[in-house]
Amino acid sequence: MAKEGIQFTTNDSVKELINVAVQLKNKARSVLKIIDSFIQAIGAFKLALRQSPYATSEGAKDRSAEINPIVTTGYMLSKMERRARQGKRLAYLSMTEPRVDGDKNADVVGTKTYFSWLTLIWNGTITKAGECFSGNRHETLQKIVNGDDRTLIGISRYFTSNPDLVNRLKNSCPVTPCDRSTFFTNDNKRHLNFSKFGDGEDHSGDYVQPTALV
């Protein structure tokens, strides 16, 4: 143990730590500056922060980055929590879970543990999505609902395939998976043909084009 301690405090190790600290500060500077400006203008309670630590789109490197996303995002959240303790807590924190890569489903292995570190840093309200419907949907959702009093649940995408989603959850009925490939298309296919539980699909409006109201 003593030997490891000596190695950790060598000049090279200290330089590496300083380099990481500088990178973290630089990455967060512009975002924090913008947030502080908005806090001053309209108040923290009207603001929310969205973070995507595990994204791989638009140049992001996910867990393959030189500095793990937990470190970079954790640094940002620690700064936000410090502001919160000064009376400047944001309305909520929205985290993009590692279930989506751009507009496609991502590898979700280990999803349940990826964000276990969040509540160790941020003590405010958090929005969750994606994981809420993993595994046994009703049990998972119930566990999240009963877990604490500061978690908001986002399940809007499932309304596209379950127009009666509220009743299905209330009565523990099966939930129809949503079709992500049709989220950003130019027609109504898979937007209007999903039906209530027990009813057949209606494809009559798949290719109906929108018309001007006036």
PDB file of C-alpha atoms in Angstrom:
ATOM      1  CA  MET A   1       0.000   0.000   0.000  1.00  0.00           C
ATOM      2  CA  ALA A   2       2.836   2.383   0.840  1.00  0.00           C
ATOM      3  CA  LYS A   3       4.436   1.721  -2.520  1.00  0.00           C
ATOM      4  CA  GLU A   4       1.184   2.457  -4.348  1.00  0.00           C
ATOM      5  CA  GLY A   5       0.846   5.681  -2.403  1.00  0.00           C
ATOM      6  CA  ILE A   6       4.327   6.774  -3.457  1.00  0.00           C
ATOM      7  CA  GLN A   7       3.595   5.990  -7.099  1.00  0.00           C
ATOM      8  CA  PHE A   8       0.382   7.970  -6.965  1.00  0.00           C
ATOM      9  CA  THR A   9       2.191  11.100  -5.835  1.00  0.00           C
ATOM     10  CA  THR A  10       4.987  11.037  -8.396  1.00  0.00           C
ATOM     11  CA  ASN A  11       5.376  14.044 -10.658  1.00  0.00           C
ATOM     12  CA  ASP A  12       3.852  12.241 -13.652  1.00  0.00           C
ATOM     13  CA  SER A  13       0.785  11.200 -11.660  1.00  0.00           C
ATOM     14  CA  VAL A  14       0.271  14.696 -10.304  1.00  0.00           C
ATOM     15  CA  LYS A  15       0.625  16.170 -13.790  1.00  0.00           C
ATOM     16  CA  GLU A  16      -1.988  13.729 -15.102  1.00  0.00           C
ATOM     17  CA  LEU A  17      -4.420  14.681 -12.344  1.00  0.00           C
ATOM     18  CA  ILE A  18      -3.896  18.368 -13.049  1.00  0.00           C
ATOM     19  CA  ASN A  19      -4.473  17.747 -16.756  1.00  0.00           C
ATOM     20  CA  VAL A  20      -7.768  15.967 -16.053  1.00  0.00           C
ATOM     21  CA  ALA A  21      -8.883  18.757 -13.722  1.00  0.00           C
ATOM     22  CA  VAL A  22      -8.134  21.383 -16.368  1.00  0.00           C
ATOM     23  CA  GLN A  23     -10.080  19.431 -19.004  1.00  0.00           C
ATOM     24  CA  LEU A  24     -13.098  19.103 -16.717  1.00  0.00           C
ATOM     25  CA  LYS A  25     -13.086  22.800 -15.947  1.00  0.00           C
ATOM     26  CA  ASN A  26     -12.795  23.730 -19.615  1.00  0.00           C
ATOM     27  CA  LYS A  27     -15.600  21.377 -20.665  1.00  0.00           C
ATOM     28  CA  ALA A  28     -17.993  22.796 -18.076  1.00  0.00           C
ATOM     29  CA  ARG A  29     -17.079  26.482 -18.282  1.00  0.00           C
ATOM     30  CA  SER A  30     -19.307  27.558 -21.181  1.00  0.00           C
ATOM     31  CA  VAL A  31     -22.340  25.568 -19.999  1.00  0.00           C
ATOM     32  CA  LEU A  32     -22.072  26.899 -16.464  1.00  0.00           C
ATOM     33  CA  LYS A  33     -21.680  30.434 -17.762  1.00  0.00           C
ATOM     34  CA  ILE A  34     -24.882  30.118 -19.800  1.00  0.00           C
ATOM     35  CA  ILE A  35     -26.769  28.585 -16.879  1.00  0.00           C
ATOM     36  CA  ASP A  36     -25.620  31.342 -14.528  1.00  0.00           C
ATOM     37  CA  SER A  37     -26.795  33.964 -17.017  1.00  0.00           C
ATOM     38  CA  PHE A  38     -30.251  32.402 -17.231  1.00  0.00           C
ATOM     39  CA  ILE A  39     -30.456  31.999 -13.461  1.00  0.00           C
ATOM     40  CA  GLN A  40     -29.795  35.694 -13.078  1.00  0.00           C
ATOM     41  CA  ALA A  41     -32.322  36.581 -15.777  1.00  0.00           C
ATOM     42  CA  ILE A  42     -35.319  34.369 -14.926  1.00  0.00           C
ATOM     43  CA  GLY A  43     -34.447  32.351 -11.828  1.00  0.00           C
ATOM     44  CA  ALA A  44     -33.145  28.821 -11.337  1.00  0.00           C
ATOM     45  CA  PHE A  45     -36.592  27.323 -10.672  1.00  0.00           C
ATOM     46  CA  LYS A  46     -37.555  27.972 -14.302  1.00  0.00           C
ATOM     47  CA  LEU A  47     -34.535  26.159 -15.714  1.00  0.00           C
ATOM     48  CA  ALA A  48     -33.669  22.518 -16.338  1.00  0.00           C
ATOM     49  CA  LEU A  49     -30.458  20.840 -17.468  1.00  0.00           C
ATOM     50  CA  ARG A  50     -30.329  17.925 -19.899  1.00  0.00           C
ATOM     51  CA  GLN A  51     -27.238  15.736 -19.986  1.00  0.00           C
ATOM     52  CA  SER A  52     -26.360  12.808 -22.272  1.00  0.00           C
ATOM     53  CA  PRO A  53     -23.239  11.257 -20.729  1.00  0.00           C
ATOM     54  CA  TYR A  54     -23.531   7.998 -22.661  1.00  0.00           C
ATOM     55  CA  ALA A  55     -24.319   9.443 -26.096  1.00  0.00           C
ATOM     56  CA  THR A  56     -22.202   8.382 -29.066  1.00  0.00           C
ATOM     57  CA  SER A  57     -23.678  10.715 -31.672  1.00  0.00           C
ATOM     58  CA  GLU A  58     -22.261  14.058 -32.852  1.00  0.00           C
ATOM     59  CA  GLY A  59     -18.705  13.141 -31.926  1.00  0.00           C
ATOM     60  CA  ALA A  60     -19.377  11.935 -28.377  1.00  0.00           C
ATOM     61  CA  LYS A  61     -17.381   8.855 -27.361  1.00  0.00           C
ATOM     62  CA  ASP A  62     -19.486   7.333 -24.605  1.00  0.00           C
ATOM     63  CA  ARG A  63     -17.466   5.141 -22.218  1.00  0.00           C
ATOM     64  CA  SER A  64     -14.604   4.943 -24.718  1.00  0.00           C
ATOM     65  CA  ALA A  65     -13.708   8.581 -24.025  1.00  0.00           C
ATOM     66  CA  GLU A  66     -10.366   9.299 -22.386  1.00  0.00           C
ATOM     67  CA  ILE A  67     -12.231  10.613 -19.348  1.00  0.00           C
ATOM     68  CA  ASN A  68     -15.220   8.478 -18.313  1.00  0.00           C
ATOM     69  CA  PRO A  69     -18.638  10.192 -18.668  1.00  0.00           C
ATOM     70  CA  ILE A  70     -19.247   9.662 -14.966  1.00  0.00           C
ATOM     71  CA  VAL A  71     -16.319  11.959 -14.247  1.00  0.00           C
ATOM     72  CA  THR A  72     -17.236  14.708 -16.717  1.00  0.00           C
ATOM     73  CA  THR A  73     -20.968  14.695 -15.990  1.00  0.00           C
ATOM     74  CA  GLY A  74     -20.346  14.207 -12.286  1.00  0.00           C
ATOM     75  CA  TYR A  75     -18.195  17.329 -12.247  1.00  0.00           C
ATOM     76  CA  MET A  76     -20.955  19.322 -13.946  1.00  0.00           C
ATOM     77  CA  LEU A  77     -23.589  18.053 -11.523  1.00  0.00           C
ATOM     78  CA  SER A  78     -21.405  18.793  -8.517  1.00  0.00           C
ATOM     79  CA  LYS A  79     -21.195  22.392  -9.707  1.00  0.00           C
ATOM     80  CA  MET A  80     -24.975  22.522 -10.110  1.00  0.00           C
ATOM     81  CA  GLU A  81     -25.499  21.014  -6.659  1.00  0.00           C
ATOM     82  CA  ARG A  82     -23.186  23.641  -5.179  1.00  0.00           C
ATOM     83  CA  ARG A  83     -25.347  26.348  -6.760  1.00  0.00           C
ATOM     84  CA  ALA A  84     -28.447  24.605  -5.432  1.00  0.00           C
ATOM     85  CA  ARG A  85     -27.127  24.798  -1.885  1.00  0.00           C
ATOM     86  CA  GLN A  86     -26.797  28.528  -2.423  1.00  0.00           C
ATOM     87  CA  GLY A  87     -30.511  28.762  -3.202  1.00  0.00           C
ATOM     88  CA  LYS A  88     -30.175  28.314  -6.970  1.00  0.00           C
ATOM     89  CA  ARG A  89     -31.508  24.799  -7.525  1.00  0.00           C
ATOM     90  CA  LEU A  90     -32.731  24.054 -11.048  1.00  0.00           C
ATOM     91  CA  ALA A  91     -36.277  22.792 -11.580  1.00  0.00           C
ATOM     92  CA  TYR A  92     -35.037  19.360 -12.590  1.00  0.00           C
ATOM     93  CA  LEU A  93     -32.228  17.397 -14.185  1.00  0.00           C
ATOM     94  CA  SER A  94     -33.028  15.442 -17.351  1.00  0.00           C
ATOM     95  CA  MET A  95     -30.685  12.556 -18.122  1.00  0.00           C
ATOM     96  CA  THR A  96     -30.638  10.717 -21.434  1.00  0.00           C
ATOM     97  CA  GLU A  97     -30.350   7.067 -20.501  1.00  0.00           C
ATOM     98  CA  PRO A  98     -28.095   4.714 -22.492  1.00  0.00           C
ATOM     99  CA  ARG A  99     -31.027   3.120 -24.304  1.00  0.00           C
ATOM    100  CA  VAL A 100     -30.839   5.359 -27.355  1.00  0.00           C
ATOM    101  CA  ASP A 101     -28.033   6.183 -29.749  1.00  0.00           C
ATOM    102  CA  GLY A 102     -29.194   9.102 -31.884  1.00  0.00           C
ATOM    103  CA  ASP A 103     -32.517   7.912 -33.312  1.00  0.00           C
ATOM    104  CA  LYS A 104     -31.775   4.193 -32.848  1.00  0.00           C
ATOM    105  CA  ASN A 105     -32.013   1.778 -29.951  1.00  0.00           C
ATOM    106  CA  ALA A 106     -28.664   1.230 -28.278  1.00  0.00           C
ATOM    107  CA  ASP A 107     -27.113  -1.666 -26.424  1.00  0.00           C
ATOM    108  CA  VAL A 108     -28.845  -1.508 -23.050  1.00  0.00           C
ATOM    109  CA  VAL A 109     -26.761  -4.040 -21.155  1.00  0.00           C
ATOM    110  CA  GLY A 110     -26.129  -2.667 -17.684  1.00  0.00           C
ATOM    111  CA  THR A 111     -28.610   0.186 -18.034  1.00  0.00           C
ATOM    112  CA  LYS A 112     -29.877  -0.248 -14.491  1.00  0.00           C
ATOM    113  CA  THR A 113     -26.482   0.503 -12.990  1.00  0.00           C
ATOM    114  CA  TYR A 114     -25.337   3.288 -15.286  1.00  0.00           C
ATOM    115  CA  PHE A 115     -27.142   6.050 -13.399  1.00  0.00           C
ATOM    116  CA  SER A 116     -26.854   4.678  -9.884  1.00  0.00           C
ATOM    117  CA  TRP A 117     -24.286   7.405  -9.164  1.00  0.00           C
ATOM    118  CA  LEU A 118     -26.607  10.301 -10.003  1.00  0.00           C
ATOM    119  CA  THR A 119     -28.324  10.649  -6.658  1.00  0.00           C
ATOM    120  CA  LEU A 120     -24.980  10.601  -4.869  1.00  0.00           C
ATOM    121  CA  ILE A 121     -24.213  13.987  -6.437  1.00  0.00           C
ATOM    122  CA  TRP A 122     -27.510  15.651  -7.322  1.00  0.00           C
ATOM    123  CA  ASN A 123     -30.141  16.025  -4.588  1.00  0.00           C
ATOM    124  CA  GLY A 124     -32.817  17.662  -6.720  1.00  0.00           C
ATOM    125  CA  THR A 125     -35.528  16.401  -9.046  1.00  0.00           C
ATOM    126  CA  ILE A 126     -34.551  13.996 -11.837  1.00  0.00           C
ATOM    127  CA  THR A 127     -36.469  12.925 -14.933  1.00  0.00           C
ATOM    128  CA  LYS A 128     -36.151   9.299 -16.031  1.00  0.00           C
ATOM    129  CA  ALA A 129     -37.187   7.638 -19.269  1.00  0.00           C
ATOM    130  CA  GLY A 130     -36.443   4.439 -21.134  1.00  0.00           C
ATOM    131  CA  GLU A 131     -35.501   2.338 -18.125  1.00  0.00           C
ATOM    132  CA  CYS A 132     -39.030   2.796 -16.780  1.00  0.00           C
ATOM    133  CA  PHE A 133     -40.247   0.257 -19.320  1.00  0.00           C
ATOM    134  CA  SER A 134     -37.385  -2.228 -19.201  1.00  0.00           C
ATOM    135  CA  GLY A 135     -37.849  -5.815 -18.057  1.00  0.00           C
ATOM    136  CA  ASN A 136     -41.202  -6.356 -16.373  1.00  0.00           C
ATOM    137  CA  ARG A 137     -42.720  -3.002 -17.269  1.00  0.00           C
ATOM    138  CA  HIS A 138     -45.307  -2.744 -14.536  1.00  0.00           C
ATOM    139  CA  GLU A 139     -42.978  -3.877 -11.754  1.00  0.00           C
ATOM    140  CA  THR A 140     -40.179  -1.588 -12.943  1.00  0.00           C
ATOM    141  CA  LEU A 141     -42.499   1.402 -13.188  1.00  0.00           C
ATOM    142  CA  GLN A 142     -44.005   0.734  -9.772  1.00  0.00           C
ATOM    143  CA  LYS A 143     -40.546   0.413  -8.232  1.00  0.00           C
ATOM    144  CA  ILE A 144     -39.507   3.786  -9.638  1.00  0.00           C
ATOM    145  CA  VAL A 145     -42.746   5.465  -8.541  1.00  0.00           C
ATOM    146  CA  ASN A 146     -42.395   4.160  -4.999  1.00  0.00           C
ATOM    147  CA  GLY A 147     -38.632   4.701  -4.854  1.00  0.00           C
ATOM    148  CA  ASP A 148     -38.617   8.378  -3.882  1.00  0.00           C
ATOM    149  CA  ASP A 149     -40.518  11.642  -4.153  1.00  0.00           C
ATOM    150  CA  ARG A 150     -38.218  13.470  -6.570  1.00  0.00           C
ATOM    151  CA  THR A 151     -38.236  11.383  -9.741  1.00  0.00           C
ATOM    152  CA  LEU A 152     -40.289  12.434 -12.775  1.00  0.00           C
ATOM    153  CA  ILE A 153     -41.107   9.674 -15.257  1.00  0.00           C
ATOM    154  CA  GLY A 154     -41.082  10.230 -19.007  1.00  0.00           C
ATOM    155  CA  ILE A 155     -43.012   7.638 -21.026  1.00  0.00           C
ATOM    156  CA  SER A 156     -44.449   9.780 -23.828  1.00  0.00           C
ATOM    157  CA  ARG A 157     -43.044   7.695 -26.705  1.00  0.00           C
ATOM    158  CA  TYR A 158     -45.243   4.782 -25.630  1.00  0.00           C
ATOM    159  CA  PHE A 159     -48.364   6.837 -26.264  1.00  0.00           C
ATOM    160  CA  THR A 160     -47.571   6.500 -29.989  1.00  0.00           C
ATOM    161  CA  SER A 161     -48.249   2.766 -29.821  1.00  0.00           C
ATOM    162  CA  ASN A 162     -50.663   2.749 -26.869  1.00  0.00           C
ATOM    163  CA  PRO A 163     -53.372   5.419 -27.163  1.00  0.00           C
ATOM    164  CA  ASP A 164     -54.896   3.973 -23.980  1.00  0.00           C
ATOM    165  CA  LEU A 165     -51.568   3.798 -22.127  1.00  0.00           C
ATOM    166  CA  VAL A 166     -52.940   5.159 -18.850  1.00  0.00           C
ATOM    167  CA  ASN A 167     -55.631   2.485 -18.667  1.00  0.00           C
ATOM    168  CA  ARG A 168     -53.167  -0.246 -19.642  1.00  0.00           C
ATOM    169  CA  LEU A 169     -50.837   0.691 -16.813  1.00  0.00           C
ATOM    170  CA  LYS A 170     -53.709   1.053 -14.372  1.00  0.00           C
ATOM    171  CA  ASN A 171     -55.082  -2.387 -15.232  1.00  0.00           C
ATOM    172  CA  SER A 172     -51.695  -4.121 -15.775  1.00  0.00           C
ATOM    173  CA  CYS A 173     -52.454  -4.814 -19.435  1.00  0.00           C
ATOM    174  CA  PRO A 174     -49.633  -5.620 -21.898  1.00  0.00           C
ATOM    175  CA  VAL A 175     -47.927  -2.597 -23.454  1.00  0.00           C
ATOM    176  CA  THR A 176     -47.316  -2.522 -27.210  1.00  0.00           C
ATOM    177  CA  PRO A 177     -43.661  -1.660 -28.004  1.00  0.00           C
ATOM    178  CA  CYS A 178     -43.176   1.629 -29.811  1.00  0.00           C
ATOM    179  CA  ASP A 179     -41.622   1.692 -33.284  1.00  0.00           C
ATOM    180  CA  ARG A 180     -38.681   4.113 -33.162  1.00  0.00           C
ATOM    181  CA  SER A 181     -38.031   3.785 -36.904  1.00  0.00           C
ATOM    182  CA  THR A 182     -41.249   5.721 -37.587  1.00  0.00           C
ATOM    183  CA  PHE A 183     -40.692   8.589 -35.149  1.00  0.00           C
ATOM    184  CA  PHE A 184     -39.268  10.936 -37.792  1.00  0.00           C
ATOM    185  CA  THR A 185     -41.081  10.074 -41.022  1.00  0.00           C
ATOM    186  CA  ASN A 186     -43.187  12.034 -43.513  1.00  0.00           C
ATOM    187  CA  ASP A 187     -46.363   9.960 -43.291  1.00  0.00           C
ATOM    188  CA  ASN A 188     -48.774   8.697 -40.648  1.00  0.00           C
ATOM    189  CA  LYS A 189     -47.747   5.056 -40.786  1.00  0.00           C
ATOM    190  CA  ARG A 190     -47.394   3.621 -37.281  1.00  0.00           C
ATOM    191  CA  HIS A 191     -48.702   6.885 -35.834  1.00  0.00           C
ATOM    192  CA  LEU A 192     -52.447   6.441 -36.299  1.00  0.00           C
ATOM    193  CA  ASN A 193     -52.914   2.692 -36.711  1.00  0.00           C
ATOM    194  CA  PHE A 194     -52.223   1.564 -33.141  1.00  0.00           C
ATOM    195  CA  SER A 195     -55.430   0.858 -31.260  1.00  0.00           C
ATOM    196  CA  LYS A 196     -56.704   0.383 -27.742  1.00  0.00           C
ATOM    197  CA  PHE A 197     -55.965  -2.873 -25.978  1.00  0.00           C
ATOM    198  CA  GLY A 198     -57.926  -5.729 -27.552  1.00  0.00           C
ATOM    199  CA  ASP A 199     -58.757  -3.862 -30.776  1.00  0.00           C
ATOM    200  CA  GLY A 200     -57.187  -4.572 -34.162  1.00  0.00           C
ATOM    201  CA  GLU A 201     -54.933  -2.127 -35.984  1.00  0.00           C
ATOM    202  CA  ASP A 202     -56.487   0.380 -38.380  1.00  0.00           C
ATOM    203  CA  HIS A 203     -54.297   1.171 -41.407  1.00  0.00           C
ATOM    204  CA  SER A 204     -56.810   3.376 -43.215  1.00  0.00           C
ATOM    205  CA  GLY A 205     -54.977   6.552 -42.250  1.00  0.00           C
ATOM    206  CA  ASP A 206     -51.395   5.437 -42.852  1.00  0.00           C
ATOM    207  CA  TYR A 207     -50.815   7.661 -45.862  1.00  0.00           C
ATOM    208  CA  VAL A 208     -53.235  10.499 -45.205  1.00  0.00           C
ATOM    209  CA  GLN A 209     -51.509  13.809 -45.897  1.00  0.00           C
ATOM    210  CA  PRO A 210     -52.116  16.831 -43.644  1.00  0.00           C
ATOM    211  CA  THR A 211     -54.125  19.699 -45.132  1.00  0.00           C
ATOM    212  CA  ALA A 212     -54.169  23.384 -44.316  1.00  0.00           C
ATOM    213  CA  LEU A 213     -56.864  24.537 -41.894  1.00  0.00           C
ATOM    214  CA  VAL A 214     -57.419  27.817 -43.754  1.00  0.00           C
TER     215      VAL A 214
END
